[in-house]
XYZ file of C-alpha atoms in Angstrom:
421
model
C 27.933 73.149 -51.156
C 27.719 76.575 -52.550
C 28.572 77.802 -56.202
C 31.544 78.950 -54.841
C 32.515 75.775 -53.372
C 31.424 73.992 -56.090
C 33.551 76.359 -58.900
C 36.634 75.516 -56.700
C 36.235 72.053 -56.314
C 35.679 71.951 -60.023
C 39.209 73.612 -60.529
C 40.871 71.078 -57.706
C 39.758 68.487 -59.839
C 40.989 69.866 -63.087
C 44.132 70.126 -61.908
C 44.492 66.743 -60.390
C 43.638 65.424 -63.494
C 45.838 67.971 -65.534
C 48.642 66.528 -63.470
C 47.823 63.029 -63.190
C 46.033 61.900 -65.347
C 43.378 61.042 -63.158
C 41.273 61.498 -60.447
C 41.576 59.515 -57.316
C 38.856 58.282 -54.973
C 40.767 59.847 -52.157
C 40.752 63.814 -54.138
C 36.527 63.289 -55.051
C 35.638 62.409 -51.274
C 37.214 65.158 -49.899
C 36.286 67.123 -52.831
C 33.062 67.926 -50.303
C 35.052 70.728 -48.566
C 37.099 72.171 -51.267
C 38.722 74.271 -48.684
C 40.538 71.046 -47.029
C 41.080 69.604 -50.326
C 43.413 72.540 -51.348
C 45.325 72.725 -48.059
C 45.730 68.801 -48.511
C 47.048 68.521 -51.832
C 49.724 71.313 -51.629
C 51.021 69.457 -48.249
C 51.179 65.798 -49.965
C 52.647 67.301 -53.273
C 55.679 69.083 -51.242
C 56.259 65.577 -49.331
C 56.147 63.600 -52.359
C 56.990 65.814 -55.277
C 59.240 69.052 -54.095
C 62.441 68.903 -52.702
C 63.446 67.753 -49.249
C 65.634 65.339 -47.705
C 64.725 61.915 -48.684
C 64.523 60.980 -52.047
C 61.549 60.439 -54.271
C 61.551 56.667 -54.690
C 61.826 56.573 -50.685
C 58.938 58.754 -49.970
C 56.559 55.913 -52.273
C 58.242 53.526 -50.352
C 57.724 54.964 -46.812
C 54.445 55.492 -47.949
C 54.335 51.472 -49.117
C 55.251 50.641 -45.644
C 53.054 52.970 -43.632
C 49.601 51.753 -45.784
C 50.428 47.997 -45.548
C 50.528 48.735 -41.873
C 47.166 48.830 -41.721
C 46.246 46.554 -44.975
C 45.820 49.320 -47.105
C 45.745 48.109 -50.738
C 44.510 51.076 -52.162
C 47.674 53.566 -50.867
C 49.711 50.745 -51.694
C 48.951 50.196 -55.187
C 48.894 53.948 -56.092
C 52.074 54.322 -54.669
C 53.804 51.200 -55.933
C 52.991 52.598 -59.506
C 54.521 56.112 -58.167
C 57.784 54.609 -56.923
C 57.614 52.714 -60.761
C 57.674 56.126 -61.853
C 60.477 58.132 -60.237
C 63.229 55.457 -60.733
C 62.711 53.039 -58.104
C 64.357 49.730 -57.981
C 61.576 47.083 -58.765
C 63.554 44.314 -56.643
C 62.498 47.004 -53.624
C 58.761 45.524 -54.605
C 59.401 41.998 -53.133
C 59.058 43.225 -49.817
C 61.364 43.955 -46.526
C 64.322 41.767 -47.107
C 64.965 43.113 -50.405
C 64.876 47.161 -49.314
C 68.247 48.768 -48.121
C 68.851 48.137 -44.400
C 69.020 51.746 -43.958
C 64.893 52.273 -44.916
C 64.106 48.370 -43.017
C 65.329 50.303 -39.642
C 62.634 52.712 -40.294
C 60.095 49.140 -40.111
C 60.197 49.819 -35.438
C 59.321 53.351 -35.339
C 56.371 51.937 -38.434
C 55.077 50.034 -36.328
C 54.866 51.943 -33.172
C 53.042 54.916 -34.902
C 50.810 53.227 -36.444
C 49.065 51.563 -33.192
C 50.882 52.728 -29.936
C 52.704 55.645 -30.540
C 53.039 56.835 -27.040
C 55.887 53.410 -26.443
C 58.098 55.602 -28.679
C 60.914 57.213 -27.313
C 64.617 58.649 -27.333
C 66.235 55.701 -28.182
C 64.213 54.849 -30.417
C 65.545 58.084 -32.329
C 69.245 57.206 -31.160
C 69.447 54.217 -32.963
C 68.188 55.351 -35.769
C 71.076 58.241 -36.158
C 73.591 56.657 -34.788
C 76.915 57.317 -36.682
C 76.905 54.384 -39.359
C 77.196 53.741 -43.111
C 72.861 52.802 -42.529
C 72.704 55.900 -40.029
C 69.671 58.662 -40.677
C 69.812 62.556 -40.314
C 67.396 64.405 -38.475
C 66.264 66.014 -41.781
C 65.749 62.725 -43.112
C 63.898 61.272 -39.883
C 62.036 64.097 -39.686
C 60.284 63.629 -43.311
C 60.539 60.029 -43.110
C 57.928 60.373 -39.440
C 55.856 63.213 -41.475
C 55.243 60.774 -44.056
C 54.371 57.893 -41.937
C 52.452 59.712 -39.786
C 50.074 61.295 -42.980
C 50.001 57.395 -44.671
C 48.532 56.143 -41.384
C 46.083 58.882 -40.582
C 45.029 58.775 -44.540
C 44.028 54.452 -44.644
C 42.056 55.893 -41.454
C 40.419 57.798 -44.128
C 40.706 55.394 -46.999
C 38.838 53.102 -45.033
C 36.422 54.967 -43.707
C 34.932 56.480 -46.455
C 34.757 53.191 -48.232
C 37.490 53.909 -51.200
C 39.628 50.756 -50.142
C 36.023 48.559 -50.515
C 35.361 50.152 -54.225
C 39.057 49.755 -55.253
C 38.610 45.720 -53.472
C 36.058 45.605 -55.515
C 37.400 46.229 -59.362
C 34.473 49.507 -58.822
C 36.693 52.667 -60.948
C 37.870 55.041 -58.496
C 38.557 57.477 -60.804
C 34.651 58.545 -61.625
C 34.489 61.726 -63.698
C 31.940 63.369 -61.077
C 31.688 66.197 -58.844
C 30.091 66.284 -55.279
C 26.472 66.519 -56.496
C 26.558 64.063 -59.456
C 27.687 66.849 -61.648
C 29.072 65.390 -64.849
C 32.388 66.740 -64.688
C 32.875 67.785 -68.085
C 29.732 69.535 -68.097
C 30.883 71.530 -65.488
C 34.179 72.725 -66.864
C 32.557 73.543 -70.141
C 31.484 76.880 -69.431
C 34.890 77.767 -67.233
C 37.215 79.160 -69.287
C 40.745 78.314 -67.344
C 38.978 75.005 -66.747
C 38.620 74.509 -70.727
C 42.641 74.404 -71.141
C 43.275 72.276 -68.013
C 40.671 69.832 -69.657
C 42.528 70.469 -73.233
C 45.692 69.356 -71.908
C 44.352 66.500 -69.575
C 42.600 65.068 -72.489
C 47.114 64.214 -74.163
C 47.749 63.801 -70.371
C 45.292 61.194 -69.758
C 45.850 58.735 -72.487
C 49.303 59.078 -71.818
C 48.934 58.246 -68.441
C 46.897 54.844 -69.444
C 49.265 53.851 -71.498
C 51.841 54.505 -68.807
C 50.442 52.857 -65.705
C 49.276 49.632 -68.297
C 53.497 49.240 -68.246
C 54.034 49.919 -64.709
C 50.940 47.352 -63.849
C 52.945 44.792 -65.936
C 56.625 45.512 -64.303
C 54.733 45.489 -61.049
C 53.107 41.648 -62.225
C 56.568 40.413 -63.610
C 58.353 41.091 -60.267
C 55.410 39.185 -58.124
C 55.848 36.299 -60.483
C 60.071 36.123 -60.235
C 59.848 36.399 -56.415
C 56.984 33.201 -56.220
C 59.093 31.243 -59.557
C 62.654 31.895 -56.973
C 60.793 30.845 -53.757
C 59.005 27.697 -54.659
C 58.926 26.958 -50.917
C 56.711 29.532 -49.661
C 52.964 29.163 -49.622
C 51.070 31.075 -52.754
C 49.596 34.265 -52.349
C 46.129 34.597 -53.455
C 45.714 36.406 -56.046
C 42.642 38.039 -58.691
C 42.614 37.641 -62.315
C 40.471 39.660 -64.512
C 38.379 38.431 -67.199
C 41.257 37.706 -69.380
C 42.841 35.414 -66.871
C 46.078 37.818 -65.978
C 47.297 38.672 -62.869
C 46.088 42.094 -61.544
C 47.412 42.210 -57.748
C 47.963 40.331 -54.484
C 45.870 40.155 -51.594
C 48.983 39.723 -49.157
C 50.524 42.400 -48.045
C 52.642 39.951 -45.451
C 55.927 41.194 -47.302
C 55.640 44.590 -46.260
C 54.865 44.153 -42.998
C 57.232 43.535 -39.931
C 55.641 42.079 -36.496
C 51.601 41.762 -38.311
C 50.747 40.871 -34.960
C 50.984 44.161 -33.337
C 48.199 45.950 -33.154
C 46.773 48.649 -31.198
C 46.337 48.164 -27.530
C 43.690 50.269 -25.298
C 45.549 53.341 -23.950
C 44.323 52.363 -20.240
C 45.464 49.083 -20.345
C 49.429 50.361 -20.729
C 52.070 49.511 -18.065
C 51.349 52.279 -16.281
C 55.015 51.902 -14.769
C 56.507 53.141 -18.184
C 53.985 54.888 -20.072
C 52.559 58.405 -18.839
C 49.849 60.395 -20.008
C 50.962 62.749 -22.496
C 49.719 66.020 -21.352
C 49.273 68.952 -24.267
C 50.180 72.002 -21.900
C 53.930 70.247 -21.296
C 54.312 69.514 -25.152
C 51.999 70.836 -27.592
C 51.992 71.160 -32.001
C 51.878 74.839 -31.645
C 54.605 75.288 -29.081
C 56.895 73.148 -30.033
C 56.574 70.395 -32.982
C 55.704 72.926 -35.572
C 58.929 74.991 -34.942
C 60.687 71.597 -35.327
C 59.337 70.095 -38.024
C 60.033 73.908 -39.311
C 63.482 73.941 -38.358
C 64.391 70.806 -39.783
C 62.453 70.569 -43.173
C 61.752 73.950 -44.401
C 58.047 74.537 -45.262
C 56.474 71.743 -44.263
C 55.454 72.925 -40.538
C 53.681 75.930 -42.215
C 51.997 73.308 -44.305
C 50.834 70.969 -41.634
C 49.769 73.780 -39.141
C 47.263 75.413 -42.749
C 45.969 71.988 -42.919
C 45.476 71.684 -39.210
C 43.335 75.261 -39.374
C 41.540 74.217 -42.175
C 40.003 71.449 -41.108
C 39.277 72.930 -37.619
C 37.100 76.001 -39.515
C 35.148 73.543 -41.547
C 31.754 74.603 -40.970
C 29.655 71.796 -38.931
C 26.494 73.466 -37.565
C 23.983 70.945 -38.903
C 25.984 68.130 -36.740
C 26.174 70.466 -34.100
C 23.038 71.339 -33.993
C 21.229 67.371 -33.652
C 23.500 67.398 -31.050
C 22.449 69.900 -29.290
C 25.693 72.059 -28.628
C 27.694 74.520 -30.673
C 30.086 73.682 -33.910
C 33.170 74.263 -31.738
C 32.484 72.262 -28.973
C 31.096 69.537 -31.336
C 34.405 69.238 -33.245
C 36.602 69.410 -29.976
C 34.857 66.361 -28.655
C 35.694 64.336 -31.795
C 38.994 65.852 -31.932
C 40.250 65.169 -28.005
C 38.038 62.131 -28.066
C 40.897 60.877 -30.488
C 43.750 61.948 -29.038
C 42.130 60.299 -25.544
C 42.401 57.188 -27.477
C 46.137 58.246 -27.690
C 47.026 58.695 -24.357
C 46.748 62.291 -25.238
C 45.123 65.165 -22.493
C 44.123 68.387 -22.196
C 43.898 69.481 -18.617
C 41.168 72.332 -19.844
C 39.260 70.222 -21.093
C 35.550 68.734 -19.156
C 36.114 65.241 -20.460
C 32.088 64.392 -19.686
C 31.366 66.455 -22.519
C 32.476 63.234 -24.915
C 29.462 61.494 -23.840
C 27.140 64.095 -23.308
C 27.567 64.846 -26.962
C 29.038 62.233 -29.024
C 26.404 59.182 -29.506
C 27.948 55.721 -28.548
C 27.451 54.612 -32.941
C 29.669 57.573 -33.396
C 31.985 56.832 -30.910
C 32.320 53.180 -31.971
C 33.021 53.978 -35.412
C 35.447 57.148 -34.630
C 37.443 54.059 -32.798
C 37.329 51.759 -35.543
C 38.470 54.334 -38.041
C 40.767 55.541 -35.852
C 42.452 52.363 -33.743
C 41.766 49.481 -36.604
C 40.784 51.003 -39.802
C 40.846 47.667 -41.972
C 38.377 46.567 -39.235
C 36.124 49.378 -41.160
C 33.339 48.088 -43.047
C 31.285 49.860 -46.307
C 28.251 48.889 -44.112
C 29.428 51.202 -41.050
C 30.054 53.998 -43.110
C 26.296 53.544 -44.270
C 25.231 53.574 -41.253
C 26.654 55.602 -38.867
C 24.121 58.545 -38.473
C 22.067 57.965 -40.901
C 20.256 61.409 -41.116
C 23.158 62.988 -41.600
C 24.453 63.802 -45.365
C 27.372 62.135 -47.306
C 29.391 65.311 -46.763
C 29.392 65.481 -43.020
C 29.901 61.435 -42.969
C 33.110 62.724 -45.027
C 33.728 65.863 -42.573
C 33.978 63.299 -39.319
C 36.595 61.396 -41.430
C 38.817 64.779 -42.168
C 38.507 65.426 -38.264
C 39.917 61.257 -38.027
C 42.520 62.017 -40.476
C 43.693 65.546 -38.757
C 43.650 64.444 -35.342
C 45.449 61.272 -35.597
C 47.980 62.508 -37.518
C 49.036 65.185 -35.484
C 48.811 62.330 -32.264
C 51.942 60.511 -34.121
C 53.180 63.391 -34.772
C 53.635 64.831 -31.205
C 54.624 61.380 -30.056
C 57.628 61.158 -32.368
C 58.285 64.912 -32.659
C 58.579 64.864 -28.671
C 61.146 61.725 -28.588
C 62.872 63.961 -31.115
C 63.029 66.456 -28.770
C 64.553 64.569 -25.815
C 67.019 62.871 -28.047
C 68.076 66.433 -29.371
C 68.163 67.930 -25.826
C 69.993 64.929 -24.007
């Protein structure tokens, strides 16, 4: 990283912590490309935090439902102590059959995203918005697939950059250090605006322990009503801590409808109801930013930044040990991915995947991608071994961009044909 890189990752931080009280594993990983990091945190603050159609204790829960998809205790925590927060019923916490119908009809078009998007379709969106007391707007659909969309692609990246193992662990994901091992404090002590983010962080912070210590324990009592009221289920398994109390489940069965879908090999479809999806007929910049635009203000310009962002992100050392230039480098990983989808371009040499992406690096793109609680520390570790920490970390942004905006042009297109039939 350079200085400059480094001075702005330093103030990314700050203000995460300013704000939250904390810094996550999820904000230090990416804090490698500072760039991303900023583009990333203003789109996930104006889903969760500004206003839009869905409420806030929705959004957390959306998000709840789109981690657990994929086994994702470390989104689901942090955002079960976010829906705590805003208001949220706790009763919501004891799984699908205690949520409003109106979010469990959201559990089909869940599912679908997060391993086969391309079975979605028009009626899929018609039954959601169907005229009914439980019926959805298009507004509301339309952040409700933006956030399910991001919570999928971001376990990809949980996962693959080993946060979910550390948090599995007990290891503190909120380490005070700065791509580098740059003590963080040390770092802000000669930065002036830095020195009054860290003045107020320092109230901030303790208030925030204190805080999620009471949202831990609502979150405990609820677990305990639900297994006191149904004797007759099996036990989940569950961790204690040194002082014997309960600190979370391992089963995230509750918030999951249909476990046993998972994702299926795009070339093994039905080839009788499920076409290739072909970029040139429907494509983000042609048409599903100017809906997502249209129909929640902002958050298209957001998306298509973030999109850009991570598509500049220099790469010419990876590049290079491959033998080819940055662009074409980052294009294979990126239609590699949406291959995986069902997703073409008809530009595109599709040999060049092979030529220049090493089968390791293939195999873990698709586990990252495809099955992400399949993903292992050990992978991570291991996967290109001469390459450093932050490019390990760039591959993942590249995961995390590129599947996201699969889902989205699945779902965005179904919206489409629903809206033009």
């Amino acid at each position: 990283m350079t200085s400059s890189d480094q001075e702005r990752a330093q103030f990314l931080f700050v203000k995460a912590l300013a704000s939250r009280g904390r810094l996550e594993a999820v904000t230090q990983q990416m804090g490698y490309h500072p760039q991303y990091l900023d583009s990333f945190l203003k789109m996930q603050h104006y889903l969760l935090h500004m206003d839009g159609p869905l409420p806030f204790a929705c959004r957390h829960y959306i998000a709840i439902m789109a981690a657990a998809r994929h086994q994702c205790w470390y989104l689901v925590n942090l955002h079960m102590l976010q829906f705590l927060r805003v208001g949220g019923d706790p009763q919501w916490l004891r799984g699908l059959d205690f949520m409003p119908p109106k979010l469990r009809n959201l559990n089909e078009i869940n599912k679908i995203l997060a391993h086969r998007p391309w079975l979605i379709s028009k009626e899929h969106i018609e039954k959601l918005l169907k005229i009914s007391e439980q019926s959805w707007s298009l507004a509301e659909l339309v952040h409700a697939v933006v956030l399910v969309a991001h919570y999928h692609a971001l376990a990809s990246f949980v996962f693959g950059c080993g946060c979910e193992q550390e948090w599995l662990d007990g290891r503190s994901i909120l380490k005070s250090t700065l791509p580098g091992n740059q003590c963080f404090c040390e770092s802000a002590s000669g930065n002036s605006c830095n020195l009054e983010l860290l003045r107020i962080n320092r109230k901030r912070s303790l208030d925030s322990c204190v805080e999620l210590e009471s949202l831990r324990e609502r979150i405990q009592r609820i677990h305990l009503e639900t297994e006191g009221r149904e004797e007759t289920r099996p036990p989940q398994d569950r961790e204690e801590d040194f002082d014997g109390e309960i600190v979370r489940a391992t089963d995230l069965s509750c918030y999951v409808q249909d476990p046993d879908f998972g994702y299926q090999d795009f070339a093994r479809r039905d080839e009788d109801q499920t076409q290739l999806f072909r970029v040139q007929d429907y494509s983000w910049e042609d048409h599903g930013f100017s809906l997502v635009n249209r129909l929640y203000s902002d958050v298209g310009h957001l998306l298509d930044e973030k999109f850009r962002t991570v598509d500049g992100l220099q790469s010419n050392a990876m590049a290079k040990r491959q033998g080819c230039e940055s662009s074409v480098f980052k294009r294979g990983i990126w239609n590699y991915i949406h291959c995986m989808f069902g997703i073409r371009y008809d530009d595109y040499d599709y040999a060049e995947v092979n030529h220049f992406l090493e089968r390791m690096l293939k195999v873990y793109i698709k586990t990252v991608t495809c099955y992400p609680e399949k993903t292992s520390p050990e992978m991570f570790r291991r996967f290109w071994k001469q390459f450093k920490h932050s490019e390990k970390v760039h591959v993942n942004l590249l995961i995390l961009e590129a599947r996201m905006q699969a889902e989205l042009l699945y779902a965005l297109r179904a919206i489409t044909q629903y809206m033009i039939s």
